[in-house]
Amino acid sequence: MMAFLAYAILSRLAYVMYVGFALRREELYGPSGNFRRFRRRAAFVMNNDAVAFVVLCLATRNTFRLPIPVPASIAVGAALAIIGVGTKLWAARTLGSAAYYWQNFFEPELAGGPVSSGPYRFVSNPMYTIGYLQTYGLALMVRSLPALFASVFAQAAILTFYLLVEKPHFQRLHRSS
């Protein structure tokens, strides 16, 4: 069980650290034009992170005793997952695929202004907040305590990434325009 949790935690760290360092390098040394290579690598670490979380959920199912019936935890978990995935897809569609993979770090001239449509009308960062409900939902559906812990860690890690890498970048981009 601990090996699966460690894999999920290390996968999340690989994701946020690789993406964070690569994006900071682009910002510090200027656009390199290597967006396609970055996008392939980022997609790999992001997909590995997702697989690690699902594997953790399946390997540690029924490790969380809840005072509600199993069908109720499955229903609530499914609702959270639908809301999370739906919000994440809505936000990604609103931003476009280039923003989803941080293309504006590589090609700042393509960066649009602040977004206030789609889910961004209601929440300033729907992808990293509401968009993470599916991880909590899946942990609840399979009743996995390690997956719940990994969900909290994953969201804290991506919010830290946002505060240290993305937000300062966007502030610099929009201050100069």
Tab-separated table of C-alpha atoms in Angstrom:
chain	number	residue	atom	x	y	z
A	1	MET	CA	0.000	0.000	0.000
A	2	MET	CA	2.787	2.451	0.896
A	3	ALA	CA	4.539	1.769	-2.405
A	4	PHE	CA	1.435	2.853	-4.334
A	5	LEU	CA	1.106	6.001	-2.238
A	6	ALA	CA	4.790	6.789	-2.727
A	7	TYR	CA	4.403	6.281	-6.490
A	8	ALA	CA	1.442	8.679	-6.568
A	9	ILE	CA	3.249	11.309	-4.480
A	10	LEU	CA	6.473	11.018	-6.502
A	11	SER	CA	4.500	11.193	-9.759
A	12	ARG	CA	2.830	14.411	-8.625
A	13	LEU	CA	6.193	15.849	-7.588
A	14	ALA	CA	7.691	14.894	-10.966
A	15	TYR	CA	4.770	16.615	-12.695
A	16	VAL	CA	4.845	19.921	-10.830
A	17	MET	CA	8.634	20.069	-10.557
A	18	TYR	CA	9.364	19.231	-14.198
A	19	VAL	CA	6.726	21.610	-15.510
A	20	GLY	CA	7.622	24.292	-12.978
A	21	PHE	CA	11.367	24.201	-13.650
A	22	ALA	CA	10.899	24.007	-17.421
A	23	LEU	CA	8.542	26.986	-17.427
A	24	ARG	CA	10.748	29.050	-15.092
A	25	ARG	CA	13.726	28.313	-17.373
A	26	GLU	CA	11.740	29.588	-20.360
A	27	GLU	CA	10.816	32.730	-18.505
A	28	LEU	CA	14.327	33.415	-17.192
A	29	TYR	CA	16.279	32.738	-20.383
A	30	GLY	CA	13.718	33.737	-22.961
A	31	PRO	CA	11.505	31.687	-25.247
A	32	SER	CA	13.406	28.751	-26.680
A	33	GLY	CA	10.911	27.675	-29.304
A	34	ASN	CA	10.899	24.176	-27.827
A	35	PHE	CA	7.206	24.145	-27.012
A	36	ARG	CA	6.464	20.947	-28.921
A	37	ARG	CA	9.154	19.027	-27.021
A	38	PHE	CA	7.978	20.494	-23.708
A	39	ARG	CA	4.355	19.635	-24.483
A	40	ARG	CA	5.248	15.980	-25.202
A	41	ARG	CA	7.212	15.689	-21.965
A	42	ALA	CA	4.590	17.546	-19.941
A	43	ALA	CA	1.851	15.304	-21.354
A	44	PHE	CA	3.897	12.246	-20.375
A	45	VAL	CA	4.400	13.339	-16.755
A	46	MET	CA	0.779	14.499	-16.485
A	47	ASN	CA	-0.523	11.178	-17.835
A	48	ASN	CA	1.819	9.232	-15.549
A	49	ASP	CA	0.505	11.271	-12.617
A	50	ALA	CA	-3.083	10.390	-13.511
A	51	VAL	CA	-2.256	6.688	-13.923
A	52	ALA	CA	-0.419	6.669	-10.587
A	53	PHE	CA	-3.469	8.122	-8.860
A	54	VAL	CA	-5.877	5.614	-10.414
A	55	VAL	CA	-3.552	2.731	-9.549
A	56	LEU	CA	-3.367	4.025	-5.970
A	57	CYS	CA	-7.166	4.169	-5.794
A	58	LEU	CA	-7.561	0.609	-7.040
A	59	ALA	CA	-4.748	-0.850	-4.954
A	60	THR	CA	-5.962	0.741	-1.729
A	61	ARG	CA	-9.720	0.443	-2.125
A	62	ASN	CA	-11.788	-0.203	1.007
A	63	THR	CA	-9.195	1.287	3.365
A	64	PHE	CA	-11.492	4.115	4.459
A	65	ARG	CA	-14.451	3.227	6.664
A	66	LEU	CA	-17.299	5.672	6.296
A	67	PRO	CA	-20.536	5.900	8.284
A	68	ILE	CA	-22.583	5.887	5.072
A	69	PRO	CA	-23.622	2.963	2.856
A	70	VAL	CA	-21.343	2.028	-0.045
A	71	PRO	CA	-23.928	3.052	-2.703
A	72	ALA	CA	-24.152	6.509	-1.099
A	73	SER	CA	-20.360	6.991	-1.130
A	74	ILE	CA	-20.277	5.847	-4.746
A	75	ALA	CA	-23.067	8.272	-5.695
A	76	VAL	CA	-21.474	11.233	-3.890
A	77	GLY	CA	-18.054	10.336	-5.292
A	78	ALA	CA	-19.448	10.055	-8.814
A	79	ALA	CA	-21.152	13.444	-8.476
A	80	LEU	CA	-17.872	15.018	-7.328
A	81	ALA	CA	-16.021	13.347	-10.202
A	82	ILE	CA	-18.540	14.576	-12.766
A	83	ILE	CA	-18.405	18.131	-11.404
A	84	GLY	CA	-14.591	18.070	-11.314
A	85	VAL	CA	-14.095	16.634	-14.791
A	86	GLY	CA	-16.843	18.827	-16.222
A	87	THR	CA	-15.291	21.954	-14.722
A	88	LYS	CA	-11.818	20.994	-15.913
A	89	LEU	CA	-13.072	20.337	-19.456
A	90	TRP	CA	-15.080	23.569	-19.471
A	91	ALA	CA	-12.051	25.537	-18.283
A	92	ALA	CA	-9.747	23.854	-20.823
A	93	ARG	CA	-12.215	24.563	-23.610
A	94	THR	CA	-12.506	28.191	-22.502
A	95	LEU	CA	-8.723	28.646	-22.472
A	96	GLY	CA	-7.887	26.543	-25.515
A	97	SER	CA	-5.261	23.816	-25.779
A	98	ALA	CA	-2.328	26.231	-26.023
A	99	ALA	CA	-3.053	27.667	-22.585
A	100	TYR	CA	-3.677	24.205	-21.152
A	101	TYR	CA	-0.053	23.320	-21.902
A	102	TRP	CA	1.419	26.733	-20.951
A	103	GLN	CA	2.295	27.767	-24.507
A	104	ASN	CA	2.432	31.429	-23.464
A	105	PHE	CA	5.680	30.709	-21.595
A	106	PHE	CA	7.246	29.725	-24.921
A	107	GLU	CA	5.435	32.207	-27.125
A	108	PRO	CA	4.416	35.182	-24.943
A	109	GLU	CA	3.024	37.050	-27.946
A	110	LEU	CA	0.235	34.448	-28.120
A	111	ALA	CA	-0.877	35.108	-24.548
A	112	GLY	CA	-4.367	36.470	-24.305
A	113	GLY	CA	-5.588	38.758	-21.590
A	114	PRO	CA	-7.203	37.620	-18.375
A	115	VAL	CA	-10.183	35.318	-18.993
A	116	SER	CA	-13.575	36.110	-17.492
A	117	SER	CA	-15.781	33.763	-19.486
A	118	GLY	CA	-16.756	30.135	-18.984
A	119	PRO	CA	-16.101	28.917	-15.436
A	120	TYR	CA	-13.721	31.851	-14.934
A	121	ARG	CA	-16.819	34.038	-14.492
A	122	PHE	CA	-17.397	32.320	-11.172
A	123	VAL	CA	-13.971	31.142	-9.957
A	124	SER	CA	-10.573	32.657	-10.668
A	125	ASN	CA	-8.859	29.271	-10.975
A	126	PRO	CA	-11.457	26.583	-11.706
A	127	MET	CA	-8.981	24.063	-13.094
A	128	TYR	CA	-6.910	23.823	-9.906
A	129	THR	CA	-9.792	24.229	-7.448
A	130	ILE	CA	-13.141	22.769	-8.519
A	131	GLY	CA	-11.355	20.839	-11.258
A	132	TYR	CA	-9.750	18.642	-8.618
A	133	LEU	CA	-13.031	17.337	-7.220
A	134	GLN	CA	-12.731	14.224	-9.384
A	135	THR	CA	-9.733	13.053	-7.354
A	136	TYR	CA	-11.682	13.338	-4.115
A	137	GLY	CA	-14.668	11.724	-5.810
A	138	LEU	CA	-12.689	8.733	-7.022
A	139	ALA	CA	-11.110	8.291	-3.574
A	140	LEU	CA	-14.593	8.379	-2.061
A	141	MET	CA	-16.046	5.956	-4.617
A	142	VAL	CA	-13.402	3.334	-3.860
A	143	ARG	CA	-13.212	4.315	-0.169
A	144	SER	CA	-9.452	4.795	-0.217
A	145	LEU	CA	-7.825	6.749	2.587
A	146	PRO	CA	-4.396	6.877	0.872
A	147	ALA	CA	-6.091	8.208	-2.285
A	148	LEU	CA	-7.807	10.889	-0.228
A	149	PHE	CA	-4.430	11.871	1.193
A	150	ALA	CA	-2.934	11.856	-2.322
A	151	SER	CA	-5.802	14.076	-3.523
A	152	VAL	CA	-5.031	16.665	-0.873
A	153	PHE	CA	-1.319	16.464	-1.697
A	154	ALA	CA	-1.933	16.731	-5.458
A	155	GLN	CA	-4.134	19.774	-5.081
A	156	ALA	CA	-1.742	21.457	-2.641
A	157	ALA	CA	1.156	20.784	-5.033
A	158	ILE	CA	-0.637	22.214	-8.074
A	159	LEU	CA	-1.821	25.270	-6.134
A	160	THR	CA	1.765	25.838	-4.960
A	161	PHE	CA	2.903	25.521	-8.584
A	162	TYR	CA	0.255	28.057	-9.554
A	163	LEU	CA	1.345	30.535	-6.875
A	164	LEU	CA	5.081	30.171	-7.542
A	165	VAL	CA	5.173	29.776	-11.329
A	166	GLU	CA	1.939	30.539	-13.193
A	167	LYS	CA	0.538	33.509	-11.302
A	168	PRO	CA	3.793	35.551	-11.291
A	169	HIS	CA	4.210	34.812	-15.010
A	170	PHE	CA	0.699	36.036	-15.812
A	171	GLN	CA	1.172	39.113	-13.662
A	172	ARG	CA	4.399	39.976	-15.523
A	173	LEU	CA	2.765	39.317	-18.905
A	174	HIS	CA	-0.215	41.522	-18.227
A	175	ARG	CA	1.670	44.270	-16.431
A	176	SER	CA	3.823	44.877	-19.494
A	177	SER	CA	0.905	44.945	-21.917
